[in-house]
Short mmCIF file of C-alpha atoms in Angstrom, two decimals:
data_model
loop_
_atom_site.label_atom_id
_atom_site.label_comp_id
_atom_site.label_asym_id
_atom_site.label_seq_id
_atom_site.Cartn_x
_atom_site.Cartn_y
_atom_site.Cartn_z
CA MET A 432 138.31 131.88 107.74
CA ARG A 433 139.01 129.92 110.89
CA LYS A 434 142.11 127.85 111.59
CA GLU A 435 141.39 124.43 113.04
CA TYR A 436 143.34 122.83 115.90
CA LEU A 437 143.06 119.09 116.54
CA MET A 438 143.75 118.57 120.25
CA THR A 439 142.48 115.02 120.73
CA PRO A 440 144.41 111.91 121.82
CA GLY A 441 143.76 110.36 118.41
CA PRO A 442 143.63 111.01 115.59
CA THR A 443 146.43 113.50 116.13
CA PRO A 444 147.90 116.17 113.82
CA VAL A 445 150.13 115.01 110.98
CA PRO A 446 153.33 116.92 110.03
CA SER A 447 153.40 118.43 106.55
CA GLU A 448 156.43 116.31 105.62
CA VAL A 449 154.40 113.17 106.32
CA LEU A 450 151.33 114.42 104.45
CA LEU A 451 153.41 115.32 101.41
CA ALA A 452 155.14 111.94 101.43
CA GLN A 453 151.75 110.23 101.33
CA ALA A 454 150.70 112.40 98.39
CA ARG A 455 153.42 110.96 96.14
CA PRO A 456 152.28 108.86 93.17
CA MET A 457 151.27 105.31 94.13
CA ILE A 458 153.91 102.61 93.83
CA HIS A 459 153.48 98.85 93.67
CA HIS A 460 154.05 96.98 96.91
CA ARG A 461 156.03 94.16 95.31
CA THR A 462 158.98 96.26 94.20
CA ALA A 463 162.47 96.99 95.49
CA GLU A 464 161.35 100.56 96.10
CA PHE A 465 158.66 99.51 98.54
CA ASP A 466 160.85 96.80 100.08
CA ALA A 467 163.16 99.61 101.20
CA VAL A 468 160.22 101.37 102.82
CA VAL A 469 159.26 98.22 104.77
CA LYS A 470 162.85 97.72 105.91
CA ASN A 471 163.19 101.32 107.10
CA CYS A 472 159.84 101.22 108.91
CA ALA A 473 160.69 97.99 110.73
CA GLU A 474 164.06 99.36 111.85
CA GLY A 475 162.59 102.72 112.83
CA LEU A 476 159.85 101.14 114.90
CA LYS A 477 162.38 99.08 116.82
CA TYR A 478 164.07 102.35 117.72
CA VAL A 479 160.80 103.90 118.92
CA PHE A 480 159.83 100.73 120.84
CA GLN A 481 163.32 100.71 122.36
CA THR A 482 163.93 97.07 121.45
CA GLU A 483 166.63 95.00 119.82
CA GLU A 484 165.35 91.60 120.94
CA SER A 485 161.75 91.83 119.70
CA ASP A 486 160.37 91.75 116.19
CA VAL A 487 158.05 94.66 115.38
CA LEU A 488 155.23 93.68 113.02
CA ILE A 489 153.06 96.13 111.09
CA PHE A 490 149.39 95.63 110.18
CA ALA A 491 146.95 97.57 108.06
CA SER A 492 144.41 97.99 110.87
CA SER A 493 143.45 100.15 113.80
CA GLY A 494 145.07 99.62 117.18
CA THR A 495 142.28 97.21 118.06
CA GLY A 496 143.67 94.88 115.39
CA ALA A 497 146.97 94.77 117.27
CA MET A 498 145.04 94.06 120.47
CA GLU A 499 143.25 91.13 118.87
CA SER A 500 146.46 89.82 117.36
CA ALA A 501 148.07 89.69 120.80
CA ILE A 502 145.33 87.44 122.14
CA ALA A 503 144.98 85.23 119.06
CA ASN A 504 148.71 84.57 118.76
CA CYS A 505 149.67 83.97 122.39
CA PHE A 506 147.05 81.61 123.80
CA CYS A 507 144.93 78.50 123.55
CA ALA A 508 141.23 78.35 124.37
CA GLY A 509 140.79 78.01 128.13
CA ASP A 510 144.14 79.54 129.03
CA LYS A 511 144.10 81.51 132.25
CA VAL A 512 144.90 85.20 131.75
CA LEU A 513 144.84 88.14 134.12
CA VAL A 514 143.43 91.32 132.57
CA THR A 515 143.63 94.62 134.45
CA THR A 516 141.13 97.37 133.70
CA ASN A 517 140.96 101.01 134.77
CA GLY A 518 139.36 102.47 131.66
CA LYS A 519 137.64 101.74 128.39
CA PHE A 520 140.58 100.14 126.62
CA GLY A 521 141.45 97.76 129.42
CA GLN A 522 137.82 96.69 129.14
CA ARG A 523 138.33 96.13 125.41
CA MET A 524 141.21 93.74 126.10
CA GLN A 525 138.93 91.90 128.51
CA GLN A 526 136.22 91.63 125.84
CA ILE A 527 138.65 90.37 123.19
CA SER A 528 140.04 87.77 125.62
CA LYS A 529 136.53 86.51 126.37
CA ALA A 530 135.67 86.41 122.66
CA TYR A 531 138.57 83.99 122.13
CA GLY A 532 137.43 81.68 124.92
CA LEU A 533 140.12 82.46 127.47
CA ASP A 534 139.67 81.94 131.19
CA VAL A 535 139.68 85.64 132.04
CA HIS A 536 140.42 86.84 135.56
CA LEU A 537 139.96 90.53 136.26
CA LEU A 538 141.72 93.06 138.43
CA GLU A 539 139.23 95.86 138.02
CA TYR A 540 139.90 99.42 139.16
CA GLY A 541 138.03 102.68 138.94
CA TRP A 542 138.93 105.02 136.10
CA GLN A 543 140.75 107.28 138.57
CA GLN A 544 142.91 104.51 140.01
CA VAL A 545 146.23 102.99 138.97
CA VAL A 546 146.77 99.27 138.54
CA SER A 547 148.53 97.71 141.54
CA PRO A 548 151.68 95.71 140.69
CA ALA A 549 151.48 94.14 144.17
CA ALA A 550 148.02 92.78 143.39
CA ILE A 551 149.35 91.26 140.17
CA ALA A 552 152.22 89.64 142.08
CA GLU A 553 149.76 88.23 144.61
CA PHE A 554 147.55 86.82 141.86
CA LEU A 555 150.47 85.11 140.09
CA GLN A 556 151.72 83.60 143.34
CA ALA A 557 148.29 82.08 143.87
CA ASN A 558 147.87 81.16 140.19
CA PRO A 559 151.29 80.13 138.80
CA ASP A 560 149.56 78.46 135.83
CA THR A 561 148.56 81.88 134.45
CA ARG A 562 149.56 82.19 130.79
CA GLY A 563 149.28 85.96 130.36
CA VAL A 564 149.02 89.32 132.11
CA VAL A 565 147.44 92.22 130.21
CA VAL A 566 147.92 95.85 131.26
CA THR A 567 147.09 99.12 129.51
CA GLN A 568 150.09 101.36 130.05
CA SER A 569 148.51 104.67 129.00
CA GLU A 570 144.73 104.52 129.38
CA THR A 571 143.40 106.95 126.76
CA SER A 572 139.95 107.21 128.28
CA SER A 573 141.17 108.32 131.71
CA GLY A 574 144.70 109.63 131.23
CA VAL A 575 145.97 107.18 133.86
CA LEU A 576 149.51 105.84 133.48
CA ASN A 577 150.13 102.35 134.86
CA ASP A 578 153.56 101.15 136.00
CA VAL A 579 154.42 98.51 133.41
CA LYS A 580 158.07 98.56 134.45
CA ALA A 581 157.16 97.20 137.88
CA VAL A 582 154.74 94.67 136.40
CA GLY A 583 157.35 93.52 133.89
CA ALA A 584 159.77 92.69 136.68
CA ILE A 585 157.07 90.55 138.32
CA VAL A 586 155.92 88.66 135.21
CA ARG A 587 159.52 87.99 134.15
CA GLU A 588 159.73 85.46 137.02
CA TYR A 589 157.10 83.27 135.32
CA PRO A 590 158.62 81.67 132.19
CA GLU A 591 155.28 80.47 130.76
CA CYS A 592 153.45 83.77 131.30
CA VAL A 593 153.61 86.56 128.70
CA PHE A 594 153.22 90.22 129.56
CA ILE A 595 151.01 92.06 127.06
CA VAL A 596 151.06 95.87 127.12
CA ASP A 597 148.61 98.17 125.37
CA SER A 598 150.81 101.21 124.77
CA ILE A 599 148.68 102.65 121.98
CA THR A 600 148.89 106.14 123.54
CA GLY A 601 152.10 105.39 125.42
CA ILE A 602 154.57 104.86 122.57
CA GLY A 603 156.08 108.23 121.70
CA ALA A 604 154.77 109.96 124.82
CA VAL A 605 156.20 108.10 127.80
CA ASP A 606 159.12 105.76 128.34
CA VAL A 607 158.51 102.26 126.97
CA LYS A 608 161.71 100.26 127.44
CA THR A 609 160.52 97.05 125.81
CA ASP A 610 163.63 94.93 126.37
CA GLU A 611 164.84 96.38 129.65
CA TRP A 612 161.43 96.12 131.33
CA GLY A 613 160.54 92.66 130.05
CA LEU A 614 157.56 93.70 127.95
CA ASP A 615 156.74 90.70 125.77
CA VAL A 616 154.07 92.24 123.56
CA VAL A 617 153.70 96.00 123.07
CA MET A 618 151.28 97.65 120.67
CA THR A 619 150.49 101.06 119.20
CA GLY A 620 148.47 102.68 116.43
CA SER A 621 149.54 105.06 113.68
CA GLN A 622 147.15 107.87 114.64
CA LYS A 623 148.82 108.48 118.00
CA GLY A 624 152.49 109.21 118.75
CA LEU A 625 153.58 108.04 115.30
CA MET A 626 151.96 111.18 113.81
CA LEU A 627 150.04 109.50 110.98
CA PRO A 628 146.41 109.17 109.91
CA PRO A 629 144.60 106.11 111.28
CA GLY A 630 145.12 102.82 109.50
CA LEU A 631 148.32 101.18 110.73
CA ALA A 632 149.05 99.21 113.89
CA ALA A 633 152.35 97.88 115.17
CA VAL A 634 153.12 95.17 117.72
CA SER A 635 156.43 94.03 119.19
CA VAL A 636 156.93 90.32 119.83
CA SER A 637 159.65 89.13 122.23
CA PRO A 638 161.35 85.71 122.14
CA LYS A 639 159.16 84.71 125.10
CA ALA A 640 156.05 85.74 123.16
CA TRP A 641 157.20 83.68 120.16
CA LYS A 642 157.35 80.63 122.45
CA ALA A 643 153.76 81.34 123.43
CA TYR A 644 152.90 81.59 119.73
CA GLU A 645 154.30 78.12 119.05
CA ARG A 646 151.86 76.52 121.50
CA SER A 647 148.89 78.74 120.58
CA THR A 648 145.96 76.96 118.93
CA LEU A 649 143.54 79.88 118.62
CA PRO A 650 142.30 80.61 115.07
CA LYS A 651 144.16 83.31 113.18
CA TYR A 652 144.69 84.19 109.56
CA TYR A 653 145.10 87.87 108.70
CA PHE A 654 146.70 88.59 112.09
CA ASP A 655 148.92 85.48 112.12
CA TRP A 656 152.24 86.83 113.42
CA LYS A 657 154.32 84.14 111.71
CA LYS A 658 153.16 85.27 108.28
CA TYR A 659 154.36 88.80 109.03
CA LYS A 660 157.68 87.68 110.50
CA LYS A 661 158.40 85.44 107.49
CA ASN A 662 157.68 88.24 105.04
CA LEU A 663 159.53 90.83 107.11
CA ALA A 664 162.71 88.78 106.65
CA ASP A 665 162.40 89.63 102.95
CA ASN A 666 161.36 93.25 103.63
CA THR A 667 157.84 92.67 102.41
CA THR A 668 154.32 91.99 103.70
CA PRO A 669 152.05 88.94 103.53
CA PHE A 670 149.05 90.92 102.30
CA THR A 671 148.47 94.14 100.38
CA PRO A 672 149.77 96.87 102.70
CA ALA A 673 148.53 100.41 103.19
CA VAL A 674 151.19 101.71 100.80
CA SER A 675 150.73 105.45 101.30
CA LEU A 676 150.55 105.10 105.08
CA MET A 677 153.74 103.05 105.10
CA ILE A 678 155.49 105.74 103.06
CA GLY A 679 154.19 108.28 105.58
CA LEU A 680 155.39 106.14 108.48
CA ASN A 681 158.84 106.02 106.93
CA GLU A 682 158.85 109.83 106.94
CA SER A 683 157.50 110.22 110.48
CA LEU A 684 160.11 107.81 111.83
CA LYS A 685 162.82 109.95 110.24
CA LEU A 686 161.44 112.94 112.14
CA MET A 687 161.33 110.98 115.38
CA LYS A 688 164.89 109.75 115.00
CA ALA A 689 166.08 113.28 114.26
CA GLU A 690 164.46 114.58 117.46
CA GLY A 691 165.57 111.58 119.52
CA ILE A 692 163.31 109.38 121.62
CA GLU A 693 164.52 110.88 124.92
CA ASN A 694 163.79 114.39 123.68
CA ILE A 695 160.37 113.33 122.39
CA ILE A 696 159.41 111.95 125.79
CA ALA A 697 160.74 115.06 127.54
CA ARG A 698 158.72 117.30 125.19
CA HIS A 699 155.55 115.39 125.95
CA ALA A 700 156.16 115.59 129.69
CA ARG A 701 156.59 119.36 129.41
CA LEU A 702 153.46 119.88 127.33
CA ALA A 703 151.44 117.70 129.69
CA GLU A 704 152.65 119.63 132.72
CA ALA A 705 151.84 122.97 131.07
CA THR A 706 148.33 121.72 130.28
CA ARG A 707 147.78 120.49 133.82
CA LYS A 708 149.05 123.69 135.44
CA GLY A 709 146.99 125.80 133.08
CA CYS A 710 143.78 123.96 133.89
CA GLU A 711 144.44 123.98 137.63
CA ALA A 712 145.06 127.74 137.54
CA LEU A 713 141.51 128.11 136.21
CA GLY A 714 140.21 126.28 139.25
CA LEU A 715 139.57 123.09 137.31
CA GLU A 716 140.14 119.66 138.82
CA LEU A 717 142.28 117.09 137.02
CA PHE A 718 140.76 113.64 136.53
CA ALA A 719 143.78 111.31 136.70
CA PRO A 720 145.41 110.74 140.12
CA VAL A 721 148.74 112.38 140.94
CA GLU A 722 150.46 109.00 141.21
CA GLY A 723 149.49 108.01 137.67
CA ARG A 724 149.34 110.78 135.09
CA GLY A 725 150.50 110.14 131.55
CA ASN A 726 151.85 112.56 128.97
CA ALA A 727 149.47 111.72 126.11
CA VAL A 728 146.20 113.22 127.30
CA THR A 729 144.97 115.39 130.17
CA PRO A 730 141.38 114.65 131.25
CA VAL A 731 139.72 117.44 133.27
CA TRP A 732 136.49 117.53 135.27
CA VAL A 733 133.87 119.86 133.85
CA PRO A 734 133.08 122.48 136.53
CA GLU A 735 129.83 122.13 138.44
CA GLY A 736 126.99 123.94 136.71
CA ILE A 737 128.68 123.86 133.29
CA ASP A 738 127.34 121.72 130.43
CA GLY A 739 130.30 119.58 129.37
CA LYS A 740 128.92 118.83 125.91
CA LYS A 741 128.34 122.54 125.28
CA LEU A 742 131.87 123.33 126.41
CA VAL A 743 133.39 120.92 123.90
CA ASN A 744 131.06 122.14 121.14
CA ILE A 745 131.86 125.83 121.71
CA MET A 746 135.58 125.15 121.67
CA LYS A 747 135.24 123.34 118.35
CA ASN A 748 132.50 125.20 116.52
CA LYS A 749 133.29 128.72 117.65
CA HIS A 750 137.02 128.68 118.30
CA GLY A 751 138.21 125.86 116.04
CA VAL A 752 139.84 123.84 118.84
CA THR A 753 138.71 120.21 118.97
CA VAL A 754 139.18 118.42 122.29
CA ALA A 755 137.73 115.04 123.21
CA GLY A 756 134.79 114.53 125.51
CA GLY A 757 134.46 111.87 128.15
CA GLN A 758 133.53 108.26 127.41
CA ASP A 759 130.94 105.90 128.90
CA ASP A 760 129.94 107.09 132.40
CA TYR A 761 131.98 110.28 131.96
CA VAL A 762 130.24 111.64 128.86
CA GLY A 763 129.61 115.33 129.55
CA ARG A 764 131.45 115.13 132.86
CA ILE A 765 135.05 115.42 131.70
CA PHE A 766 136.88 116.72 128.64
CA ARG A 767 140.22 115.44 127.41
CA VAL A 768 143.02 117.55 125.95
CA GLY A 769 145.36 115.53 123.75
CA HIS A 770 149.04 116.43 123.38
CA LEU A 771 150.39 113.24 121.81
CA GLY A 772 152.56 113.40 118.72
CA TYR A 773 152.97 116.50 116.57
CA PHE A 774 152.42 119.15 119.25
CA GLY A 775 154.38 122.15 120.47
CA ASP A 776 154.14 124.96 123.02
CA PHE A 777 151.71 127.18 121.16
CA ASP A 778 149.22 124.37 120.61
CA ILE A 779 148.82 124.24 124.38
CA ILE A 780 148.58 128.02 124.72
CA THR A 781 145.95 128.22 121.96
CA THR A 782 143.91 125.45 123.55
CA LEU A 783 143.94 127.15 126.94
CA VAL A 784 142.86 130.45 125.38
CA ALA A 785 139.93 128.69 123.68
CA LEU A 786 139.09 126.94 126.95
CA GLU A 787 139.08 130.22 128.86
CA MET A 788 136.88 131.94 126.27
CA SER A 789 134.44 129.02 126.18
CA LEU A 790 134.20 128.76 129.96
CA ALA A 791 133.56 132.50 130.19
CA GLU A 792 130.77 132.23 127.64
CA LEU A 793 129.13 129.53 129.76
CA GLY A 794 129.25 131.70 132.88
CA TYR A 795 132.15 130.08 134.71
CA GLU A 796 134.00 132.58 136.89
CA PHE A 797 137.80 132.72 136.91
CA GLU A 798 140.62 135.20 136.49
CA PRO A 799 141.00 135.75 132.72
CA GLY A 800 144.43 134.78 131.46
CA SER A 801 145.33 132.77 134.57
CA GLY A 802 145.43 129.46 132.72
CA VAL A 803 147.66 130.81 129.98
CA LYS A 804 149.94 132.47 132.51
CA ALA A 805 150.41 129.23 134.45
CA ALA A 806 151.16 127.27 131.28
CA GLU A 807 153.63 129.91 130.12
CA ALA A 808 155.49 129.60 133.43
CA VAL A 809 156.04 125.89 132.73
CA LEU A 810 157.00 126.41 129.09
CA MET A 811 159.36 129.29 129.89
CA SER A 812 161.13 127.41 132.66
CA GLU A 813 162.92 125.07 130.26
CA GLY A 814 166.62 124.93 131.02
CA GLU A 815 166.39 126.88 134.28
#
């Protein structure tokens, strides 16, 4: 028998309390019982999104559904939008924007670079008619963390321009102060920091974003925000919801409130630092730049002479530890260790042990135990 460890940035492990809640007998979604679930989920998500001013809407979809909803509900065909990309999911927002006929302007960066707030400010000064700025806060493909706080302060000065933030792997891992930072639209998916299986997406909509909605003429039906807001006022949904997932979300939000959002973010920062120090102690090079490293996922360069695909396969098939490989141009060149959501100290230690054993099998030379030792130093320093 082999125990399995899921160490990817999504899907992420699900707590037993959440799994058991989802295993309860099915209930009908047009009942007072389920209305209470919807109400609790909406309130709990506002806590996690750190917002009182925005509505938080819930869809039965992947995170990409929330992405598409942001574009469809905020713009008209031909609207000028600035999309920043430094990874695969920034590129996805660019592709969705083009699919809806927007006038897309790009600030394109390498996958190891952070988005420049100064460049955004310069663009808006030259293009004050811009209707939207799109930034991925936590880029899952590269582990890069972009400074949405700084960008929010810039976009706030443009009353007709909405700031859209993909925080699909940011929510629950790093600070996302929706109201304080002026984030008009923020999105996440259930299979990330919310500690659920895939299938739900959530998006916050600020008063400024609702003004953009009122002028939007792009086609929308299932993802029409107004339908969800109208039904949310009655603690229900416009379409058949993912009932079991909603019940699970209700349970996961209870766990998150009990831990406290500040403590959750601090835990993720600690686990990320332990992972980084452990990998560096093995002589491995981190992928994301020092000035922009998130807490959701740690991408690492595969050492020269080592087959990256084999490394990931050995970790999974021999040692039961599943990490993510690289994407697009970085397939086989990097691996990504996820630590977003339901993770603790010993998940990191176990992963580093599996990494050490797999690297040794592939002929990579290092001091055995050095990665674990370095991670332990971080994890044992708490409170000192």
